[in-house]
Coordinates of C-alpha atoms and ligand atoms in Angstrom, one line a residue:
M1 CA 11.7 0.1 -0.7
A2 CA 11.9 -0.9 3.0
T3 CA 15.1 -2.4 4.2
D4 CA 13.5 -5.1 6.6
T5 CA 14.3 -8.6 5.7
I6 CA 11.3 -11.0 5.9
L7 CA 11.1 -14.7 6.2
I8 CA 7.8 -16.2 5.1
I9 CA 7.3 -19.7 6.5
G10 CA 4.7 -21.6 4.6
A11 CA 5.2 -19.5 1.7
C12 CA 3.8 -22.0 -0.9
G13 CA 0.5 -22.5 0.7
Q14 CA -2.8 -20.8 -0.5
I15 CA -1.9 -17.6 1.5
G16 CA 1.8 -17.8 1.4
S17 CA 2.0 -17.9 -2.4
E18 CA -0.1 -14.6 -2.7
L19 CA 1.4 -12.9 0.3
T20 CA 5.2 -13.6 -0.8
M21 CA 4.3 -11.9 -4.2
A22 CA 2.6 -9.1 -2.5
L23 CA 5.5 -8.4 0.0
R24 CA 8.0 -8.5 -2.9
K25 CA 6.3 -5.6 -4.3
I26 CA 7.0 -3.4 -1.2
Y27 CA 10.3 -5.3 0.3
N28 CA 13.8 -6.1 -1.4
N29 CA 14.3 -9.0 0.8
V30 CA 11.5 -11.7 1.2
I31 CA 12.7 -15.1 1.7
A32 CA 10.0 -17.8 0.8
A33 CA 10.5 -20.9 2.8
D34 CA 8.4 -24.1 2.9
L35 CA 8.4 -27.9 3.1
K36 CA 7.3 -28.1 -0.4
E37 CA 8.1 -27.0 -3.8
P38 CA 7.3 -23.4 -4.9
S39 CA 5.4 -22.2 -7.7
E40 CA 7.2 -20.9 -10.7
E41 CA 6.0 -17.4 -9.9
V42 CA 7.2 -17.5 -6.2
K43 CA 10.7 -19.5 -7.6
A44 CA 11.4 -16.9 -10.2
S45 CA 10.6 -13.9 -8.1
G46 CA 13.3 -14.2 -5.2
L47 CA 15.1 -16.5 -2.7
F48 CA 13.3 -19.8 -1.6
L49 CA 14.5 -22.0 0.9
R50 CA 13.6 -25.6 1.9
L51 CA 12.7 -25.5 5.8
D52 CA 11.0 -27.5 8.3
V53 CA 9.9 -25.2 11.0
L54 CA 9.8 -28.1 13.3
N55 CA 13.6 -28.2 12.9
K56 CA 14.7 -25.7 15.3
V57 CA 18.4 -25.5 14.6
S58 CA 17.8 -25.1 10.7
L59 CA 15.2 -22.2 11.5
Y60 CA 17.8 -20.5 13.7
E61 CA 20.6 -20.9 11.1
V62 CA 18.3 -19.2 8.5
I63 CA 17.2 -16.1 10.8
K64 CA 21.0 -15.5 11.5
K65 CA 22.5 -16.1 8.2
H66 CA 19.8 -13.8 6.3
Q67 CA 19.6 -11.5 9.4
V68 CA 15.9 -11.5 9.4
T69 CA 14.1 -8.6 11.0
Q70 CA 10.3 -10.0 10.3
I71 CA 8.6 -13.2 10.2
Y72 CA 5.1 -14.4 8.7
H73 CA 4.5 -17.8 10.3
L74 CA 2.1 -19.5 7.9
A75 CA 2.9 -23.1 8.3
A76 CA -0.1 -25.2 9.9
I77 CA -2.3 -28.0 9.5
L78 CA -5.8 -27.0 8.9
S79 CA -9.2 -28.0 10.2
A80 CA -10.3 -31.2 8.1
T81 CA -6.7 -32.6 7.6
G82 CA -6.1 -31.9 11.3
E83 CA -8.9 -34.0 12.5
K84 CA -7.5 -37.0 10.2
N85 CA -4.0 -36.7 12.0
P86 CA -4.4 -34.6 15.3
E87 CA -1.1 -35.6 16.7
L88 CA 0.6 -34.1 13.5
A89 CA -1.7 -30.9 13.8
W90 CA -0.7 -30.4 17.3
R91 CA 3.0 -30.8 16.4
V92 CA 3.1 -28.6 13.7
N93 CA 0.7 -25.9 14.9
M94 CA 2.1 -25.8 18.3
K95 CA 5.8 -26.7 18.1
G96 CA 6.0 -25.0 15.1
L97 CA 4.7 -21.7 16.7
R98 CA 7.0 -22.2 19.9
N99 CA 9.8 -22.7 17.7
V100 CA 9.3 -19.4 15.8
L101 CA 8.3 -17.4 18.8
D102 CA 11.6 -18.4 20.4
G103 CA 13.5 -18.1 17.2
C104 CA 12.3 -14.2 17.2
I105 CA 13.2 -13.7 20.9
D106 CA 16.9 -15.4 20.5
N107 CA 17.7 -13.8 17.3
G108 CA 16.6 -10.4 17.4
V109 CA 13.6 -10.6 15.1
K110 CA 11.6 -7.5 15.7
K111 CA 8.0 -8.5 14.4
L112 CA 6.0 -11.7 13.7
F113 CA 2.8 -12.1 12.0
W114 CA 1.0 -15.3 12.9
P115 CA -2.8 -16.1 11.8
S116 CA -5.3 -17.4 14.0
T117 CA -8.8 -18.5 12.9
I118 CA -12.5 -18.5 13.2
A119 CA -11.9 -22.0 14.4
V120 CA -10.8 -20.8 17.7
F121 CA -14.6 -20.3 18.4
G122 CA -16.6 -23.5 19.3
P123 CA -20.2 -24.6 19.6
T124 CA -20.8 -22.7 22.8
T125 CA -19.7 -19.3 21.2
P126 CA -22.5 -16.9 20.0
R127 CA -22.6 -17.5 16.3
Q128 CA -24.1 -14.3 15.1
N129 CA -21.9 -11.5 15.0
T130 CA -19.3 -13.1 17.1
P131 CA -17.7 -10.4 19.6
Q132 CA -14.0 -10.0 19.6
W133 CA -13.9 -11.5 23.3
T134 CA -16.4 -14.4 24.0
V135 CA -16.5 -17.9 25.0
T136 CA -13.8 -20.2 23.0
E137 CA -14.4 -23.7 23.5
P138 CA -13.0 -25.1 20.1
N139 CA -13.8 -28.7 19.4
T140 CA -11.3 -29.4 16.7
I141 CA -7.7 -30.0 17.3
Y142 CA -7.0 -27.1 14.9
G143 CA -9.1 -24.8 17.0
I144 CA -7.7 -25.8 20.1
S145 CA -4.0 -25.4 18.6
K146 CA -5.0 -21.8 17.4
Q147 CA -6.6 -21.0 20.7
A148 CA -3.4 -21.9 22.6
G149 CA -1.5 -20.0 19.8
E150 CA -3.1 -16.9 20.6
R151 CA -2.5 -17.1 24.1
W152 CA 1.2 -18.0 23.6
C153 CA 1.4 -14.8 21.3
D154 CA -0.1 -12.7 24.1
Y155 CA 2.3 -14.1 26.3
Y156 CA 5.4 -13.3 24.2
F157 CA 4.3 -9.8 23.8
Q158 CA 3.5 -9.1 27.6
K159 CA 6.3 -11.2 28.9
R160 CA 9.2 -11.0 26.3
N161 CA 8.0 -7.7 24.6
L162 CA 7.9 -9.4 20.9
D163 CA 5.7 -7.3 18.5
V164 CA 3.6 -10.2 17.7
R165 CA 0.5 -9.4 15.3
S166 CA -2.3 -11.6 14.2
V167 CA -6.0 -11.9 12.9
R168 CA -8.4 -14.7 13.0
Y169 CA -9.0 -15.2 9.3
P170 CA -12.5 -16.5 8.0
G171 CA -12.6 -19.1 5.3
L172 CA -10.3 -17.6 2.5
I173 CA -11.3 -17.8 -1.3
S174 CA -8.6 -17.4 -4.0
Y175 CA -7.8 -18.9 -7.6
K176 CA -4.1 -19.0 -7.5
T177 CA -3.0 -21.9 -5.1
P178 CA -5.7 -24.5 -4.0
G179 CA -7.0 -24.7 -0.6
G180 CA -4.9 -26.4 2.3
G181 CA -7.2 -29.1 3.7
G182 CA -9.7 -27.0 5.5
T183 CA -13.6 -27.1 6.2
T184 CA -14.0 -23.9 4.1
D185 CA -12.3 -25.3 1.1
Y186 CA -15.6 -25.9 -0.8
A187 CA -16.1 -22.2 -1.1
I188 CA -12.9 -22.6 -3.6
D189 CA -13.7 -25.8 -5.3
I190 CA -17.1 -24.6 -6.2
Y191 CA -15.7 -22.1 -8.7
F192 CA -13.2 -24.4 -10.2
E193 CA -15.9 -26.8 -10.8
A194 CA -18.3 -24.6 -11.9
K195 CA -16.1 -23.3 -14.7
K196 CA -15.2 -27.0 -15.6
K197 CA -18.7 -28.9 -15.3
S198 CA -21.1 -26.2 -14.5
F199 CA -21.9 -28.6 -11.5
Y200 CA -20.6 -28.9 -7.8
S201 CA -21.4 -31.5 -5.3
C202 CA -20.8 -29.7 -2.0
F203 CA -19.8 -31.3 1.0
L204 CA -21.6 -28.7 3.4
E205 CA -25.4 -28.7 3.7
N206 CA -27.2 -25.8 1.6
H207 CA -27.9 -23.8 4.6
T208 CA -24.4 -23.9 6.2
R209 CA -23.3 -20.0 6.9
L210 CA -19.8 -19.4 7.2
P211 CA -17.8 -16.1 7.6
M212 CA -15.4 -15.8 4.3
M213 CA -13.1 -13.4 2.8
Y214 CA -11.5 -12.8 -0.7
M215 CA -7.7 -13.2 -0.8
P216 CA -6.9 -9.7 -2.1
D217 CA -8.6 -8.3 1.1
A218 CA -6.8 -10.7 3.2
I219 CA -3.6 -9.9 1.9
R220 CA -4.1 -6.1 2.0
G221 CA -5.5 -6.4 5.7
T222 CA -2.2 -8.5 6.8
I223 CA 0.0 -6.1 5.3
E224 CA -1.9 -3.1 6.8
L225 CA -2.0 -4.6 10.3
M226 CA 1.9 -5.5 10.1
E227 CA 2.3 -1.8 9.0
A228 CA 0.1 -0.1 11.4
A229 CA 2.0 1.9 14.3
S230 CA 2.6 -0.3 17.1
E231 CA 0.7 1.7 19.6
K232 CA -2.8 1.3 17.6
I233 CA -2.4 -2.6 17.9
K234 CA -3.7 -3.2 21.3
V235 CA -5.0 -6.9 20.8
R236 CA -1.9 -9.2 20.7
S237 CA -3.6 -12.4 20.8
S238 CA -5.7 -12.2 17.5
Y239 CA -8.1 -9.7 15.9
N240 CA -11.5 -10.9 14.5
I241 CA -11.6 -9.7 11.0
S242 CA -14.8 -10.2 8.6
A243 CA -15.8 -9.5 5.1
I244 CA -18.8 -11.8 3.8
S245 CA -21.0 -14.4 5.2
F246 CA -22.9 -16.7 3.1
T247 CA -24.2 -20.3 2.5
P248 CA -23.4 -22.7 -0.4
E249 CA -26.9 -22.0 -1.7
E250 CA -26.3 -18.1 -1.9
Q251 CA -22.9 -18.7 -3.2
A252 CA -24.5 -20.9 -5.9
A253 CA -26.9 -18.3 -6.5
S254 CA -24.3 -16.0 -7.3
I255 CA -22.5 -18.3 -9.6
K256 CA -25.6 -18.7 -11.6
K257 CA -25.7 -15.0 -12.2
C258 CA -22.3 -15.5 -14.4
I259 CA -23.0 -19.3 -15.3
P260 CA -26.8 -19.6 -15.9
D261 CA -26.6 -23.5 -16.4
F262 CA -24.9 -24.0 -13.0
T263 CA -26.4 -26.6 -10.7
I264 CA -25.4 -27.7 -7.3
D265 CA -26.3 -30.9 -5.2
Y266 CA -25.3 -31.6 -1.4
A267 CA -23.4 -34.7 0.0
P268 CA -22.5 -33.5 3.6
D269 CA -19.5 -35.3 5.2
F270 CA -17.5 -35.0 8.6
R271 CA -16.7 -31.4 7.8
Q272 CA -20.5 -30.5 8.4
K273 CA -20.3 -31.0 12.1
I274 CA -17.0 -28.9 12.0
A275 CA -18.8 -26.0 10.1
E276 CA -21.6 -26.2 12.5
S277 CA -19.5 -25.5 15.5
W278 CA -17.8 -22.1 14.0
P279 CA -19.7 -18.8 13.9
E280 CA -22.0 -17.7 11.1
S281 CA -20.7 -13.9 11.2
I282 CA -18.1 -12.0 12.9
D283 CA -18.0 -8.7 14.6
D284 CA -14.8 -7.1 13.6
S285 CA -15.3 -3.5 15.0
V286 CA -12.5 -3.8 17.1
A287 CA -10.1 -4.1 14.4
Q288 CA -11.8 -1.5 12.4
E289 CA -11.6 1.0 15.4
H290 CA -7.8 0.1 16.2
W291 CA -6.1 -0.2 12.7
S292 CA -8.8 0.9 10.4
W293 CA -9.8 -2.5 8.8
K294 CA -12.2 -2.6 6.1
P295 CA -13.2 -5.2 3.5
Q296 CA -13.9 -4.3 -0.1
Y297 CA -15.1 -7.5 -1.7
D298 CA -18.7 -8.5 -1.6
L299 CA -19.9 -12.0 -2.9
D300 CA -21.0 -11.1 -6.3
A301 CA -17.8 -8.9 -6.6
M302 CA -15.8 -11.8 -5.5
T303 CA -17.6 -14.4 -7.8
K304 CA -17.1 -12.4 -11.0
D305 CA -13.3 -11.9 -10.3
M306 CA -12.8 -15.4 -9.6
L307 CA -14.8 -16.6 -12.8
E308 CA -12.6 -14.3 -14.7
N309 CA -9.4 -15.4 -13.5
I310 CA -9.8 -19.4 -13.5
S311 CA -8.6 -20.6 -16.9
Ligands
NAD1 P1 -1.9 -24.0 3.3 O1 -1.9 -25.4 4.0 O2 -2.5 -23.8 2.0 O3 -0.3 -23.9 3.5 C1 0.4 -24.0 4.7 C2 1.8 -24.2 4.0 O4 2.7 -24.7 5.3 C3 2.0 -25.4 3.1 O5 2.7 -25.0 2.0 C4 2.8 -26.5 3.7 O6 3.6 -27.1 2.9 C5 3.7 -25.6 4.9 N1 3.9 -26.4 6.0 C6 3.3 -27.4 6.4 N2 4.3 -28.0 7.6 C7 5.2 -27.3 7.6 C8 6.7 -27.5 8.2 N3 6.7 -28.3 9.1 N4 7.5 -26.6 7.9 C9 7.4 -25.6 6.9 N5 6.3 -25.4 6.1 C10 5.4 -26.4 6.5 O7 -2.6 -23.4 4.6 P2 -2.9 -21.6 4.1 O8 -4.5 -21.6 3.8 O9 -2.1 -21.0 3.4 O10 -3.0 -21.0 5.7 C11 -1.8 -20.2 6.2 C12 -1.9 -19.9 7.6 O11 -3.6 -19.3 7.7 C13 -2.2 -21.2 8.7 O12 -1.9 -20.9 9.8 C14 -3.8 -21.4 8.7 O13 -4.4 -21.8 9.9 C15 -4.4 -19.8 8.7 N6 -5.7 -19.6 8.3 C16 -6.1 -19.9 6.8 C17 -7.3 -19.7 6.3 C18 -7.7 -20.0 5.0 O14 -8.9 -20.1 4.9 N7 -6.7 -20.4 4.1 C19 -8.2 -19.3 7.4 C20 -7.8 -19.1 8.8 C21 -6.5 -19.1 9.1
AKB2 C1 -10.4 -24.3 7.5 O1 -11.4 -24.3 7.1 O2 -9.8 -25.0 8.3 C2 -9.5 -22.5 7.5 C3 -9.9 -21.9 8.5 C4 -11.1 -21.1 8.5 O3 -9.2 -21.8 9.5 N1 -10.0 -22.3 6.0

């Protein structure tokens, strides 16, 4: 067991609830923190603290009191919710990150994980096999805040010597905790509705291709990145990582292999425009080369596992 003390901010969200449990298998001291109530599993497995990342005084108190050495800062407002409340998204995503970056420097925290997203890309980015370094002109407030966040992370590495690590997650799919208000949430909801009603009405059009990843790959990749030797981590803004790219139609076909009477229809809403501004597939060769990133799940393997685990 490693001796670090880890603070996870946003620990009750889609990623945090699974990352907390995974890190608690490796580390003795993993503190889960969030604005909202934890799941029974998170609550029963270790310390939980109610924390608003926008409250810098409370954040500093927690870091000092528990002698935190690593932070995973996951608290954010995602793309679809962010478009409904841009002011809130900017405040939580930007001010929250600045508080955490300063909190690390001022209190001797050694390592920070902060996730970026494929939403840093925009309509002028090449959409197929989007490279690590390319045009980034995001047109959602979420994407703008994450793009600025990437620059802040790189700045704190260059100027303040903070060991910041980051990946640009694609849409993440999981069964334990619902999606947090993103454009890719349809790819989670579809499995729950397939199981419940053998039918799903999709808020994106049938042909909308987006990069996605199954949560076990995302959790493993995140921990591998954080455990990699520092000299291997040469990108301090954020690494492209990739696993699967599919359309709602292709995902429905995969579900049909397990639930033959499953049907889908399409009723696109405002999220269609957001999806169309994002890449269809991602080139993650730089992450592969630097820290040996490799996904394990393809679409059918993920579908089978999702449907088996949704009760
Ligand atoms: P989520 O919305 O499910 O969870 C975020 C958590 O942060 C929630 O539990 C929320 O209560 C908490 N939170 C919000 N404001 C807070 C505040 N002021 N103080 C403390 N906690 C606060 O999101 P998620 O899907 O788990 O995403 C986590 C991170 O990963 C985010 O930064 C997100 O941008 C990034 N990301 C997620 C995906 C995905 O598909 N899930 C893809 C790309 C990037
Ligand atoms: C969203 O759809 O907002 C997130 C993301 C890809 O960042 N899932």
